[in-house]
Every structure is written in structure tokens, then in C-alpha cells.
Short mmCIF file of C-alpha atoms in Angstrom, two decimals:
data_model
loop_
_atom_site.label_atom_id
_atom_site.label_comp_id
_atom_site.label_asym_id
_atom_site.label_seq_id
_atom_site.Cartn_x
_atom_site.Cartn_y
_atom_site.Cartn_z
CA MET A 1174 82.82 110.48 119.77
CA LYS A 1175 85.39 109.21 122.23
CA SER A 1176 83.43 110.36 125.25
CA HIS A 1177 80.63 112.59 126.41
CA GLN A 1178 79.39 114.15 129.60
CA ILE A 1179 76.27 115.84 130.89
CA ASP A 1180 75.31 117.72 134.02
CA VAL A 1181 72.48 116.40 136.15
CA ARG A 1182 70.79 118.34 138.94
CA ILE A 1183 69.57 116.31 141.92
CA TYR A 1184 65.90 116.93 142.73
CA TYR A 1185 63.59 115.62 145.46
CA GLU A 1186 62.40 112.89 143.09
CA ASP A 1187 65.91 111.42 143.08
CA THR A 1188 66.37 111.20 146.82
CA ASP A 1189 65.04 108.91 149.54
CA VAL A 1190 64.35 109.11 153.26
CA GLY A 1191 67.94 108.00 153.91
CA GLY A 1192 68.91 111.54 152.88
CA VAL A 1193 70.73 110.64 149.66
CA VAL A 1194 70.01 109.71 146.05
CA TYR A 1195 68.17 106.37 145.87
CA TYR A 1196 70.57 103.76 144.46
CA ALA A 1197 68.48 102.80 141.43
CA ASN A 1198 68.23 106.40 140.29
CA TYR A 1199 71.91 106.64 139.37
CA LEU A 1200 71.08 104.20 136.57
CA ARG A 1201 68.60 106.75 135.23
CA PHE A 1202 71.39 109.33 135.15
CA LEU A 1203 73.72 106.90 133.36
CA GLU A 1204 71.09 106.28 130.72
CA ARG A 1205 70.55 110.02 130.19
CA ALA A 1206 74.29 110.40 129.52
CA ARG A 1207 74.27 107.50 127.03
CA THR A 1208 71.28 109.03 125.27
CA GLU A 1209 72.98 112.43 125.02
CA TRP A 1210 76.18 110.77 123.81
CA LEU A 1211 74.21 109.22 120.94
CA ARG A 1212 72.38 112.48 120.29
CA ALA A 1213 75.71 114.31 120.09
CA ALA A 1214 76.76 111.67 117.57
CA GLY A 1215 73.66 112.44 115.51
CA PHE A 1216 71.34 109.63 116.59
CA GLU A 1217 68.01 109.84 118.36
CA LEU A 1218 66.81 106.74 120.20
CA SER A 1219 63.24 107.51 119.18
CA ASP A 1220 64.28 107.54 115.50
CA ILE A 1221 66.19 104.29 115.96
CA GLN A 1222 63.14 102.65 117.51
CA ARG A 1223 60.75 103.96 114.86
CA ASP A 1224 62.93 103.67 111.75
CA MET A 1225 64.96 100.55 112.54
CA GLN A 1226 62.49 98.82 114.90
CA ALA A 1227 65.48 98.44 117.18
CA VAL A 1228 66.38 99.36 120.73
CA PHE A 1229 69.42 99.21 122.95
CA VAL A 1230 68.89 96.95 125.94
CA VAL A 1231 71.15 96.70 128.95
CA ARG A 1232 72.71 93.25 129.40
CA ARG A 1233 74.92 93.91 132.42
CA VAL A 1234 75.57 96.65 134.94
CA GLU A 1235 78.50 96.79 137.34
CA ALA A 1236 78.25 99.83 139.56
CA ASP A 1237 80.40 100.88 142.50
CA TYR A 1238 78.86 103.42 144.83
CA HIS A 1239 81.60 105.48 146.46
CA LEU A 1240 79.90 108.60 147.81
CA PRO A 1241 76.27 109.67 147.84
CA ALA A 1242 74.85 112.54 145.79
CA LEU A 1243 72.65 114.93 147.74
CA LEU A 1244 69.63 117.13 147.09
CA GLY A 1245 70.61 120.19 145.09
CA ASN A 1246 73.96 118.80 143.91
CA LEU A 1247 74.97 119.34 140.30
CA VAL A 1248 76.75 116.18 139.23
CA THR A 1249 78.57 115.31 136.03
CA VAL A 1250 77.75 112.03 134.34
CA THR A 1251 80.28 110.65 131.87
CA CYS A 1252 80.03 108.09 129.11
CA GLU A 1253 83.05 106.61 127.34
CA PRO A 1254 82.84 103.63 124.99
CA ARG A 1255 85.27 100.86 125.90
CA HIS A 1256 84.16 98.43 123.19
CA VAL A 1257 81.95 98.89 120.12
CA GLY A 1258 81.06 95.51 118.63
CA PHE A 1259 78.59 94.53 115.92
CA SER A 1260 75.61 94.44 118.21
CA LYS A 1261 77.30 94.92 121.58
CA LEU A 1262 78.50 98.01 123.41
CA VAL A 1263 80.54 98.24 126.59
CA ILE A 1264 80.60 101.68 128.14
CA ASP A 1265 82.54 103.13 131.05
CA GLN A 1266 80.49 105.60 133.02
CA SER A 1267 80.87 107.72 136.11
CA VAL A 1268 79.04 110.20 138.27
CA ARG A 1269 81.22 112.94 139.72
CA ARG A 1270 80.72 115.99 141.91
CA GLY A 1271 83.62 118.28 141.20
CA ASP A 1272 86.73 116.21 141.97
CA GLU A 1273 84.86 113.50 143.86
CA LEU A 1274 83.99 110.22 142.20
CA LEU A 1275 80.53 109.30 143.45
CA LEU A 1276 79.89 106.27 141.26
CA GLY A 1277 81.79 104.27 138.67
CA ALA A 1278 80.04 101.85 136.34
CA VAL A 1279 80.53 99.56 133.39
CA VAL A 1280 77.40 99.05 131.33
CA THR A 1281 77.05 96.42 128.60
CA LEU A 1282 74.32 96.90 126.03
CA ALA A 1283 72.99 94.94 123.09
CA PHE A 1284 71.32 96.31 119.99
CA VAL A 1285 68.19 94.21 119.52
CA SER A 1286 65.09 94.12 117.34
CA ALA A 1287 62.28 95.83 119.25
CA GLY A 1288 60.05 93.35 121.01
CA HIS A 1289 62.30 90.36 120.33
CA ASN A 1290 65.34 90.80 122.54
CA LYS A 1291 67.43 89.32 119.69
CA PRO A 1292 70.76 90.97 118.88
CA ILE A 1293 71.00 92.50 115.42
CA PRO A 1294 73.97 94.30 113.86
CA MET A 1295 74.08 98.03 114.38
CA PRO A 1296 73.91 100.06 111.16
CA LYS A 1297 77.40 100.89 109.87
CA GLN A 1298 77.01 104.65 110.28
CA LEU A 1299 75.87 104.19 113.88
CA ARG A 1300 78.91 102.08 114.73
CA ALA A 1301 81.19 104.50 112.92
CA ALA A 1302 79.81 107.44 114.88
CA MET A 1303 80.48 105.65 118.14
CA GLN A 1304 84.13 104.97 117.46
CA MET B 1416 32.73 95.64 140.39
CA LYS B 1417 31.53 98.57 142.46
CA SER B 1418 34.88 99.10 144.08
CA HIS B 1419 38.23 97.55 144.76
CA GLN B 1420 41.16 98.02 147.09
CA ILE B 1421 44.74 96.89 147.38
CA ASP B 1422 47.44 97.12 150.01
CA VAL B 1423 50.67 98.91 149.16
CA ARG B 1424 53.82 98.74 151.25
CA ILE B 1425 55.97 101.89 151.31
CA TYR B 1426 59.60 101.23 150.37
CA TYR B 1427 62.68 103.47 150.18
CA GLU B 1428 62.02 103.96 146.46
CA ASP B 1429 58.77 105.75 147.32
CA THR B 1430 60.20 108.24 149.78
CA ASP B 1431 62.25 111.41 149.47
CA VAL B 1432 64.71 113.34 151.61
CA GLY B 1433 61.79 115.24 153.12
CA GLY B 1434 61.09 112.02 155.06
CA VAL B 1435 57.79 111.16 153.39
CA VAL B 1436 56.45 109.60 150.20
CA TYR B 1437 57.31 111.76 147.19
CA TYR B 1438 54.13 113.39 145.92
CA ALA B 1439 54.23 111.96 142.40
CA ASN B 1440 54.52 108.42 143.71
CA TYR B 1441 50.99 108.36 145.08
CA LEU B 1442 49.87 108.43 141.45
CA ARG B 1443 51.76 105.19 140.89
CA PHE B 1444 49.81 103.64 143.77
CA LEU B 1445 46.52 104.89 142.33
CA GLU B 1446 47.34 103.32 139.00
CA ARG B 1447 48.21 99.99 140.63
CA ALA B 1448 44.77 99.97 142.27
CA ARG B 1449 43.04 100.74 138.97
CA THR B 1450 44.98 97.95 137.29
CA GLU B 1451 44.02 95.45 140.00
CA TRP B 1452 40.40 96.61 139.83
CA LEU B 1453 40.38 95.75 136.12
CA ARG B 1454 42.20 92.48 136.75
CA ALA B 1455 39.61 91.54 139.37
CA ALA B 1456 36.98 92.29 136.72
CA GLY B 1457 38.73 89.91 134.35
CA PHE B 1458 40.72 92.31 132.21
CA GLU B 1459 44.49 92.61 131.80
CA LEU B 1460 45.85 95.91 130.53
CA SER B 1461 48.53 94.04 128.57
CA ASP B 1462 45.83 92.02 126.77
CA ILE B 1463 43.85 95.17 126.07
CA GLN B 1464 46.91 96.83 124.58
CA ARG B 1465 47.89 93.79 122.50
CA ASP B 1466 44.44 92.57 121.43
CA MET B 1467 42.54 95.84 121.06
CA GLN B 1468 45.49 98.16 120.33
CA ALA B 1469 44.01 100.36 123.01
CA VAL B 1470 45.17 101.92 126.25
CA PHE B 1471 43.64 103.91 129.06
CA VAL B 1472 45.16 107.37 129.33
CA VAL B 1473 44.69 109.78 132.20
CA ARG B 1474 42.96 113.02 131.21
CA ARG B 1475 42.68 114.69 134.59
CA VAL B 1476 43.88 114.20 138.14
CA GLU B 1477 42.60 116.03 141.19
CA ALA B 1478 44.46 114.94 144.28
CA ASP B 1479 44.27 116.25 147.83
CA TYR B 1480 47.20 115.39 150.06
CA HIS B 1481 46.04 115.24 153.68
CA LEU B 1482 48.72 113.31 155.55
CA PRO B 1483 52.01 111.82 154.41
CA ALA B 1484 52.72 108.10 154.11
CA LEU B 1485 55.99 106.99 155.69
CA LEU B 1486 58.63 104.34 155.09
CA GLY B 1487 57.36 100.92 156.14
CA ASN B 1488 53.68 101.91 156.21
CA LEU B 1489 51.14 99.53 154.77
CA VAL B 1490 48.52 101.68 153.08
CA THR B 1491 45.23 100.78 151.44
CA VAL B 1492 44.50 102.20 148.01
CA THR B 1493 40.88 102.26 146.88
CA CYS B 1494 39.26 102.57 143.50
CA GLU B 1495 35.56 103.21 142.97
CA PRO B 1496 34.03 104.10 139.62
CA ARG B 1497 31.92 107.25 139.73
CA HIS B 1498 31.08 107.35 136.03
CA VAL B 1499 31.52 104.75 133.27
CA GLY B 1500 30.96 106.35 129.86
CA PHE B 1501 31.53 105.05 126.35
CA SER B 1502 35.19 105.95 126.28
CA LYS B 1503 35.49 107.88 129.52
CA LEU B 1504 35.93 106.77 133.12
CA VAL B 1505 35.79 108.86 136.27
CA ILE B 1506 37.15 107.10 139.33
CA ASP B 1507 37.20 108.06 143.00
CA GLN B 1508 40.35 106.93 144.71
CA SER B 1509 41.94 107.19 148.11
CA VAL B 1510 45.02 106.21 150.05
CA ARG B 1511 44.37 105.32 153.69
CA ARG B 1512 46.43 104.14 156.64
CA GLY B 1513 44.04 102.47 159.01
CA ASP B 1514 41.41 105.11 159.77
CA GLU B 1515 43.43 108.01 158.43
CA LEU B 1516 42.74 109.42 154.99
CA LEU B 1517 46.15 110.28 153.52
CA LEU B 1518 45.06 111.21 150.02
CA GLY B 1519 41.81 111.59 148.13
CA ALA B 1520 41.71 111.75 144.34
CA VAL B 1521 39.42 111.88 141.35
CA VAL B 1522 40.97 110.49 138.19
CA THR B 1523 39.44 110.86 134.74
CA LEU B 1524 40.58 108.43 132.05
CA ALA B 1525 39.92 107.98 128.36
CA PHE B 1526 40.03 104.75 126.38
CA VAL B 1527 42.10 105.56 123.29
CA SER B 1528 43.65 103.77 120.34
CA ALA B 1529 47.27 103.06 121.19
CA GLY B 1530 49.61 105.65 119.72
CA HIS B 1531 46.82 107.98 118.62
CA ASN B 1532 45.39 109.50 121.78
CA LYS B 1533 41.94 109.34 120.12
CA PRO B 1534 39.00 108.17 122.22
CA ILE B 1535 37.37 104.96 121.07
CA PRO B 1536 34.40 103.17 122.63
CA MET B 1537 35.22 100.57 125.25
CA PRO B 1538 34.13 97.02 124.35
CA LYS B 1539 30.69 96.25 125.76
CA GLN B 1540 31.90 93.48 128.08
CA LEU B 1541 34.57 95.77 129.50
CA ARG B 1542 32.02 98.47 130.27
CA ALA B 1543 29.63 95.93 131.71
CA ALA B 1544 32.31 94.53 134.01
CA MET B 1545 33.02 98.01 135.34
CA GLN B 1546 29.48 98.80 136.32
CA MET C 723 60.10 136.37 140.18
CA LYS C 724 56.78 136.49 138.39
CA SER C 725 57.42 133.28 136.50
CA HIS C 726 60.05 130.82 135.46
CA GLN C 727 60.53 128.06 132.91
CA ILE C 728 62.89 125.19 132.30
CA ASP C 729 63.48 122.74 129.48
CA VAL C 730 63.11 119.04 130.16
CA ARG C 731 64.28 116.29 127.82
CA ILE C 732 62.17 113.12 127.76
CA TYR C 733 64.21 109.97 128.36
CA TYR C 734 63.32 106.26 128.42
CA GLU C 735 62.91 106.48 132.22
CA ASP C 736 59.97 108.86 131.72
CA THR C 737 58.00 106.72 129.28
CA ASP C 738 55.87 103.60 129.60
CA VAL C 739 54.84 100.72 127.38
CA GLY C 740 51.87 102.78 126.21
CA GLY C 741 54.43 104.74 124.16
CA VAL C 742 54.13 108.04 126.03
CA VAL C 743 55.31 109.70 129.23
CA TYR C 744 53.87 107.92 132.28
CA TYR C 745 51.27 110.17 133.89
CA ALA C 746 52.91 110.43 137.31
CA ASN C 747 56.19 111.58 135.78
CA TYR C 748 54.82 114.95 134.70
CA LEU C 749 54.61 115.76 138.40
CA ARG C 750 58.36 115.21 138.64
CA PHE C 751 58.83 117.75 135.85
CA LEU C 752 56.56 120.24 137.61
CA GLU C 753 58.59 119.90 140.78
CA ARG C 754 61.85 120.46 138.90
CA ALA C 755 60.45 123.72 137.54
CA ARG C 756 59.35 124.85 141.00
CA THR C 757 62.79 124.03 142.38
CA GLU C 758 64.52 126.01 139.62
CA TRP C 759 62.12 128.91 140.13
CA LEU C 760 63.19 129.06 143.80
CA ARG C 761 66.84 128.65 142.86
CA ALA C 762 66.54 131.53 140.39
CA ALA C 763 65.06 133.54 143.29
CA GLY C 764 68.11 132.70 145.38
CA PHE C 765 66.80 129.83 147.49
CA GLU C 766 67.98 126.22 147.59
CA LEU C 767 65.53 123.63 148.92
CA SER C 768 68.41 121.77 150.56
CA ASP C 769 69.42 124.93 152.46
CA ILE C 770 65.82 125.53 153.49
CA GLN C 771 65.55 121.98 154.82
CA ARG C 772 68.89 122.14 156.64
CA ASP C 773 68.81 125.72 157.92
CA MET C 774 65.12 126.21 158.61
CA GLN C 775 64.12 122.58 159.25
CA ALA C 776 61.32 123.26 156.81
CA VAL C 777 60.06 121.76 153.58
CA PHE C 778 57.43 122.56 150.99
CA VAL C 779 54.79 119.87 150.78
CA VAL C 780 52.16 119.53 148.11
CA ARG C 781 48.59 119.86 149.40
CA ARG C 782 46.67 119.66 146.13
CA VAL C 783 47.31 118.93 142.48
CA GLU C 784 44.89 119.56 139.65
CA ALA C 785 46.35 118.43 136.36
CA ASP C 786 44.80 118.30 132.91
CA TYR C 787 46.51 116.04 130.43
CA HIS C 788 45.93 117.37 126.92
CA LEU C 789 48.57 115.71 124.73
CA PRO C 790 51.27 113.18 125.53
CA ALA C 791 54.99 113.92 125.54
CA LEU C 792 57.11 111.40 123.66
CA LEU C 793 60.59 109.94 123.91
CA GLY C 794 63.20 112.47 122.79
CA ASN C 795 60.88 115.49 123.05
CA LEU C 796 62.25 118.67 124.56
CA VAL C 797 59.42 120.18 126.56
CA THR C 798 59.14 123.47 128.42
CA VAL C 799 57.84 123.43 131.96
CA THR C 800 56.52 126.69 133.39
CA CYS C 801 55.89 127.88 136.89
CA GLU C 802 53.94 131.03 137.74
CA PRO C 803 52.83 131.93 141.26
CA ARG C 804 49.12 132.69 141.46
CA HIS C 805 49.01 133.25 145.22
CA VAL C 806 51.78 133.68 147.80
CA GLY C 807 50.37 133.43 151.32
CA PHE C 808 52.05 133.20 154.70
CA SER C 809 52.60 129.48 154.54
CA LYS C 810 50.68 128.62 151.37
CA LEU C 811 51.58 128.82 147.71
CA VAL C 812 49.36 128.32 144.69
CA ILE C 813 51.24 127.90 141.44
CA ASP C 814 50.09 127.68 137.84
CA GLN C 815 52.18 125.30 135.84
CA SER C 816 52.26 123.91 132.34
CA VAL C 817 54.17 121.54 130.12
CA ARG C 818 54.48 122.67 126.51
CA ARG C 819 56.08 121.35 123.34
CA GLY C 820 56.54 124.34 121.08
CA ASP C 821 53.06 125.81 120.66
CA GLU C 822 51.25 122.77 121.99
CA LEU C 823 49.96 122.67 125.55
CA LEU C 824 50.57 119.14 126.78
CA LEU C 825 49.57 119.59 130.41
CA GLY C 826 48.16 122.35 132.56
CA ALA C 827 48.26 122.18 136.35
CA VAL C 828 47.52 124.10 139.51
CA VAL C 829 49.64 123.02 142.47
CA THR C 830 49.00 124.12 146.04
CA LEU C 831 51.86 123.84 148.50
CA ALA C 832 52.33 124.44 152.21
CA PHE C 833 55.51 125.43 153.99
CA VAL C 834 55.78 123.07 156.95
CA SER C 835 58.25 122.16 159.66
CA ALA C 836 60.20 119.11 158.50
CA GLY C 837 58.80 115.91 159.92
CA HIS C 838 55.69 117.55 161.36
CA ASN C 839 53.50 118.45 158.40
CA LYS C 840 52.47 121.60 160.31
CA PRO C 841 52.29 124.88 158.39
CA ILE C 842 54.72 127.55 159.51
CA PRO C 843 55.17 131.05 158.08
CA MET C 844 57.66 131.42 155.28
CA PRO C 845 60.59 133.72 156.07
CA LYS C 846 59.92 137.28 154.91
CA GLN C 847 62.74 137.34 152.37
CA LEU C 848 61.52 134.06 150.85
CA ARG C 849 58.00 135.43 150.43
CA ALA C 850 59.36 138.69 149.05
CA ALA C 851 61.45 136.87 146.47
CA MET C 852 58.42 134.96 145.26
CA GLN C 853 56.27 137.99 144.64
CA MET D 514 66.79 83.40 157.44
CA LYS D 515 68.74 81.63 154.73
CA SER D 516 66.70 83.17 151.97
CA HIS D 517 63.50 84.97 151.15
CA GLN D 518 61.34 85.70 148.15
CA ILE D 519 58.51 88.00 147.21
CA ASP D 520 56.16 88.34 144.28
CA VAL D 521 56.14 91.57 142.30
CA ARG D 522 53.50 92.52 139.77
CA ILE D 523 54.68 94.59 136.79
CA TYR D 524 52.68 97.79 136.32
CA TYR D 525 52.80 100.56 133.70
CA GLU D 526 55.06 102.59 136.03
CA ASP D 527 57.75 99.89 135.67
CA THR D 528 57.82 99.76 131.88
CA ASP D 529 59.23 102.00 129.17
CA VAL D 530 58.47 102.74 125.54
CA GLY D 531 60.80 99.88 124.55
CA GLY D 532 57.97 97.59 125.69
CA VAL D 533 59.75 96.08 128.70
CA VAL D 534 60.61 96.91 132.29
CA TYR D 535 63.04 99.85 132.44
CA TYR D 536 66.45 98.57 133.51
CA ALA D 537 66.80 100.72 136.65
CA ASN D 538 63.46 99.50 137.99
CA TYR D 539 64.70 95.97 138.63
CA LEU D 540 66.86 97.51 141.37
CA ARG D 541 63.68 98.77 143.03
CA PHE D 542 62.36 95.19 143.02
CA LEU D 543 65.61 93.88 144.49
CA GLU D 544 65.40 96.41 147.29
CA ARG D 545 61.78 95.45 148.05
CA ALA D 546 62.90 91.82 148.44
CA ARG D 547 65.76 92.82 150.77
CA THR D 548 63.35 94.89 152.85
CA GLU D 549 60.87 92.02 153.14
CA TRP D 550 63.70 89.62 154.01
CA LEU D 551 64.62 91.89 156.93
CA ARG D 552 60.98 92.30 157.90
CA ALA D 553 60.56 88.52 157.91
CA ALA D 554 63.59 88.41 160.21
CA GLY D 555 61.88 90.87 162.54
CA PHE D 556 63.52 94.14 161.51
CA GLU D 557 61.92 97.24 160.01
CA LEU D 558 64.19 99.61 158.11
CA SER D 559 62.22 102.58 159.46
CA ASP D 560 62.86 101.41 163.03
CA ILE D 561 66.55 100.90 162.26
CA GLN D 562 66.79 104.42 160.87
CA ARG D 563 64.89 105.98 163.76
CA ASP D 564 66.23 103.93 166.66
CA MET D 565 69.80 103.28 165.55
CA GLN D 566 70.30 106.32 163.31
CA ALA D 567 71.59 103.86 160.78
CA VAL D 568 70.81 102.86 157.22
CA PHE D 569 71.91 100.21 154.76
CA VAL D 570 73.56 101.73 151.71
CA VAL D 571 74.42 99.91 148.53
CA ARG D 572 78.15 99.78 147.77
CA ARG D 573 78.13 97.64 144.64
CA VAL D 574 75.65 96.16 142.21
CA GLU D 575 76.42 93.52 139.60
CA ALA D 576 73.34 92.72 137.57
CA ASP D 577 72.94 90.48 134.55
CA TYR D 578 69.85 91.06 132.47
CA HIS D 579 68.84 87.83 130.75
CA LEU D 580 65.22 88.29 129.70
CA PRO D 581 62.85 91.24 130.02
CA ALA D 582 59.85 91.35 132.32
CA LEU D 583 56.65 92.57 130.68
CA LEU D 584 53.54 94.50 131.69
CA GLY D 585 51.25 92.33 133.77
CA ASN D 586 53.87 89.70 134.60
CA LEU D 587 54.04 88.37 138.13
CA VAL D 588 57.71 87.87 138.89
CA THR D 589 59.45 86.34 141.89
CA VAL D 590 62.31 88.26 143.46
CA THR D 591 64.72 86.32 145.65
CA CYS D 592 67.22 87.38 148.26
CA GLU D 593 69.86 85.06 149.72
CA PRO D 594 72.70 86.25 151.93
CA ARG D 595 76.11 85.12 150.69
CA HIS D 596 78.14 86.92 153.32
CA VAL D 597 77.13 88.61 156.58
CA GLY D 598 80.03 90.65 157.94
CA PHE D 599 80.23 93.14 160.78
CA SER D 600 79.02 96.06 158.74
CA LYS D 601 78.93 94.49 155.28
CA LEU D 602 76.38 92.31 153.53
CA VAL D 603 76.70 90.50 150.22
CA ILE D 604 73.41 89.24 148.84
CA ASP D 605 72.58 87.05 145.87
CA GLN D 606 69.37 88.10 144.22
CA SER D 607 67.32 87.11 141.22
CA VAL D 608 64.17 87.98 139.35
CA ARG D 609 62.33 85.00 137.89
CA ARG D 610 59.16 84.41 135.90
CA GLY D 611 58.19 80.83 136.49
CA ASP D 612 61.20 78.80 135.37
CA GLU D 613 62.85 81.63 133.51
CA LEU D 614 65.70 83.60 135.07
CA LEU D 615 65.14 87.21 134.03
CA LEU D 616 67.87 88.83 136.10
CA GLY D 617 70.64 87.70 138.41
CA ALA D 618 72.41 90.13 140.74
CA VAL D 619 74.94 90.37 143.52
CA VAL D 620 74.40 93.36 145.79
CA THR D 621 76.91 94.53 148.39
CA LEU D 622 75.64 96.73 151.20
CA ALA D 623 77.18 98.56 154.12
CA PHE D 624 75.53 99.41 157.41
CA VAL D 625 76.34 103.09 158.01
CA SER D 626 75.41 105.85 160.41
CA ALA D 627 72.63 107.89 158.83
CA GLY D 628 73.95 110.98 157.12
CA HIS D 629 77.61 110.02 157.47
CA ASN D 630 78.17 107.15 155.06
CA LYS D 631 80.55 105.65 157.64
CA PRO D 632 80.35 101.89 158.28
CA ILE D 633 79.32 100.90 161.79
CA PRO D 634 78.88 97.39 163.19
CA MET D 635 75.43 95.89 162.89
CA PRO D 636 73.75 95.10 166.20
CA LYS D 637 74.39 91.49 167.24
CA GLN D 638 70.74 90.45 167.08
CA LEU D 639 70.44 91.88 163.54
CA ARG D 640 73.46 89.91 162.36
CA ALA D 641 72.23 86.81 164.11
CA ALA D 642 68.84 87.06 162.42
CA MET D 643 70.48 87.29 159.02
CA GLN D 644 72.55 84.16 159.38
#
């Protein structure tokens, strides 16, 4: 599971009156790609929450906005793990439209017990699937 | 608690590339007004969820969109109970900008056990506060 | 183009602390299905806005919430025109999870000049493609 | 206009099934605070877009998520300019709940011609009001 990518269509809901995708909404797209990356690795976030009482929470986002996505665009959102720790993940992500880099991001996540915000070790098979 | 109203400022997040507030977002404003109506009556939704393991869920929305709200507008969102049943609420709501009616809505809610979607009776003091 | 359907995956962004999809977000799904229905008919909303200076605006929503969608669900969102007028559309829509009807809706739209909220006739080929 | 702050109430729309505010939604709060900071300085974003055909676009976000905001919380969102350039703004922002720092962020914005994503100089009186 070195990396993963998904396609995202831009709808009215994603845009704002400035004519482009609203800046917070790119973070929704990034999270969809991370979710699909885990699903492709065999893990469902809903199972993780129910069975392990655990969730991934974002600890840090660095995002550089290069070019705006527009209504109707089909963009590609990528997800590539840079570091897989015991309870910490660092992931390189991007949003592209064909050859154009629209957004680059580094997202740091922690695996925590649901409702407690306290880091706990990821199960071995989850870590293995990510590497 | 016959009725309640709140002011809502329109931000970029609320708009879309069509130049107006995105149609789904009015439902967020309606819910804010219902929440503040309950708060004014002495009830916090977070307490209700934690202490009673119960949530209000929307069963039906009828919304008529008359005029669009625009970036920077300060709109008034109203909430007036039409019917307070044992586990069912019917609420008349509106979004206004000064004298103009932007949106009128009737929202039907059920009081259900959290995670089960099964109607349960509202506590007596909650019903009393709504009437 | 009698009807159209799309699949929508439920992500964290769609849910709320009540454990289910937030009620306003179903309207985002309905709009995605309408957009894809038009795309399948050969029309892009972004082209319509740019070339015709026109947008579809929602005039009325009636939505019945039967069962909640949950994190990780793959739901089907349908779109079936009930009435295609000169500047008015009435569309039957639903959100389903397998055999279960989660939400049924009737959405009325108007075709208006962008920025003016004034109904204008849809181009003939657009109306034809919808019927 | 050294700094500005606003209060934001957390509603269901802001939360997710993990029980906390969804990570992208803090960026909506940050933008509300920036908008109110400009309004307090005498500038409306809608006027800027209409009269100057210009918009502020976000170029970079660095956000550190320390503690989650919860349903019903009243949080304070701050906005303090670190650098006011000719077409570039760097702003320190935070989300606090009483004494607790929930989120710290540095947001870089550019002033661009609407629809072109090309930096243009901010009007003198706008820059002056920010400093």
C-alpha cells in the first residue's frame, strides 16, 4: 500500500461565490482519499471505530494552494504514507487536475481511543497494511 | 417558548459559484435556530445526548426558496413550534432579510434513542419548556 | 433520459455526532445526482453558467427521512424527472441502501438568469434531452 | 486593527461521528474570524468582490490541532496579522475554549483579481486599515 489515488468531481456544494472550490473543502477531498487508501488496504473506518473504539484524528495540516479547482472539474487526489509510526501517521497528499498540481499537503494523524484523544498503538495488521 | 429567532451572517463557506447561498446550507441555519430555541428553553443538545442517550432526528423537511441570501447578508432565522407531541415536533421556520422572506420551512422531528432511530417520549420538563 | 442514478460513499465529512449523516448533507447528494443526470444527457452546469449565463436554482424541497445513512455506507441516489416545463423542473429523488429507502424527495427547480433569480426558458435541446 | 476575535458556537453541522468537530470545519471558523476582522476594519468582502473585482484567496494553511471542540462549545477564534504585504497577508489564528488552545494556525492569503488567481496590490486604505 505505498500509495493510493481517487477521482473527485467538483460539484456546486464544493464551490463558493469567489468562483472556485472553497479552501476548507479540499480537506474533505484529502480525507476521502485517506479513507479509500485504508479501504483498499482492507480497513473500514467504521469498523475501526466500532470494533477498536478508536479513530484517526488529524494533528497537523500543511497545505499549499497552487491553483483553484473549478465547478465540473474531475480532480485526482493522492495519498502516500511518508511515515507510519506506532500511533502516528504522516501522509503526503495532493490534488491534481491532469498535469497541474492544484494543492499539495502533508497531513499528520494520530490513532486515538474514541472520545479520549489519547494516542494508542495501531493494531499490528493495520500498521503492516500501511507499509 | 412560543418562538425564537437568531441572526446568521452569510460567509463564503455558505455560498456557491452561482453567487448565492447553496441550497443545502439553509438547513444548517434552520438547525442552528432550533438549537438556540432549545438552549433558550434551558436545554443543551449535548446534555440530552449524553444524559438521556437521545437525539432529535429530522423526519421531514418542506422548504420553499423565495429569494437567495447573499455573501455578507445578516439574515434572521426563526423557529416556532406548531405541534409538540410525545416524541414528535413540528416546527415552522423561516429565513428573512429585513422585510423579505427568503425561505419558509416546516420541519418535523422525532425524539429517538441515540443509535436506534426509535421514537421515545420526550421528558416531561422538555415538553413543557417547548409549549 | 428518463432517470439516472449514482453511488455515493458516506465519509466522516457527511456524518455528525449523532452517529448518522447530517440531515442537510442528503441535499448535497441529491444535487450530485441531478448534476450527473444532466452530464449523462450531455450538459455541464459549468458550461450552462458560462455560456448561457444561467443557473438552476432550487425553489422547493420536500424530503422524507426514513432511515439514516451511516459512515462507510455506499448509497444509491436516484433522479427521475416528473415534470419538465419551460423554465421549471420537478424531480423525484431517493437515497437507497440496497433495498432500503433511506430518503425520498421531490425537488422543484427553476432555470434562471445568473445573478437575477428570474426564470428564463430552457434551451430547446436541453429540454429535449431531459424528456 | 492589530487583532480581532469572534465567538463561534459548535452545532451538529460542525461535528462528525467521531464525536468532535470535523477537521476541515475549523477552517470555516478561521475564515469567519478573518471576515469579521475586515468588517471591523470597515471592509466587506462582498463589496471588495463587486467593486474591485478582487478576492482574497488562501495560499497556505498550517494548522496544529491540539484539542477537539465539542457539540455545544462556545469557542473563541482569533485573527492577528503577522505580515501585511502589497498583495499578501500572513495571519496568526487560533481557536480557544476558555484557557485551552484547541487549534493554532498560520494562514497566508493573496489578494487576486476575481477569476484570474493573479495577485494584485491591495488598495492603500485597505492595507492601512489592516496595520
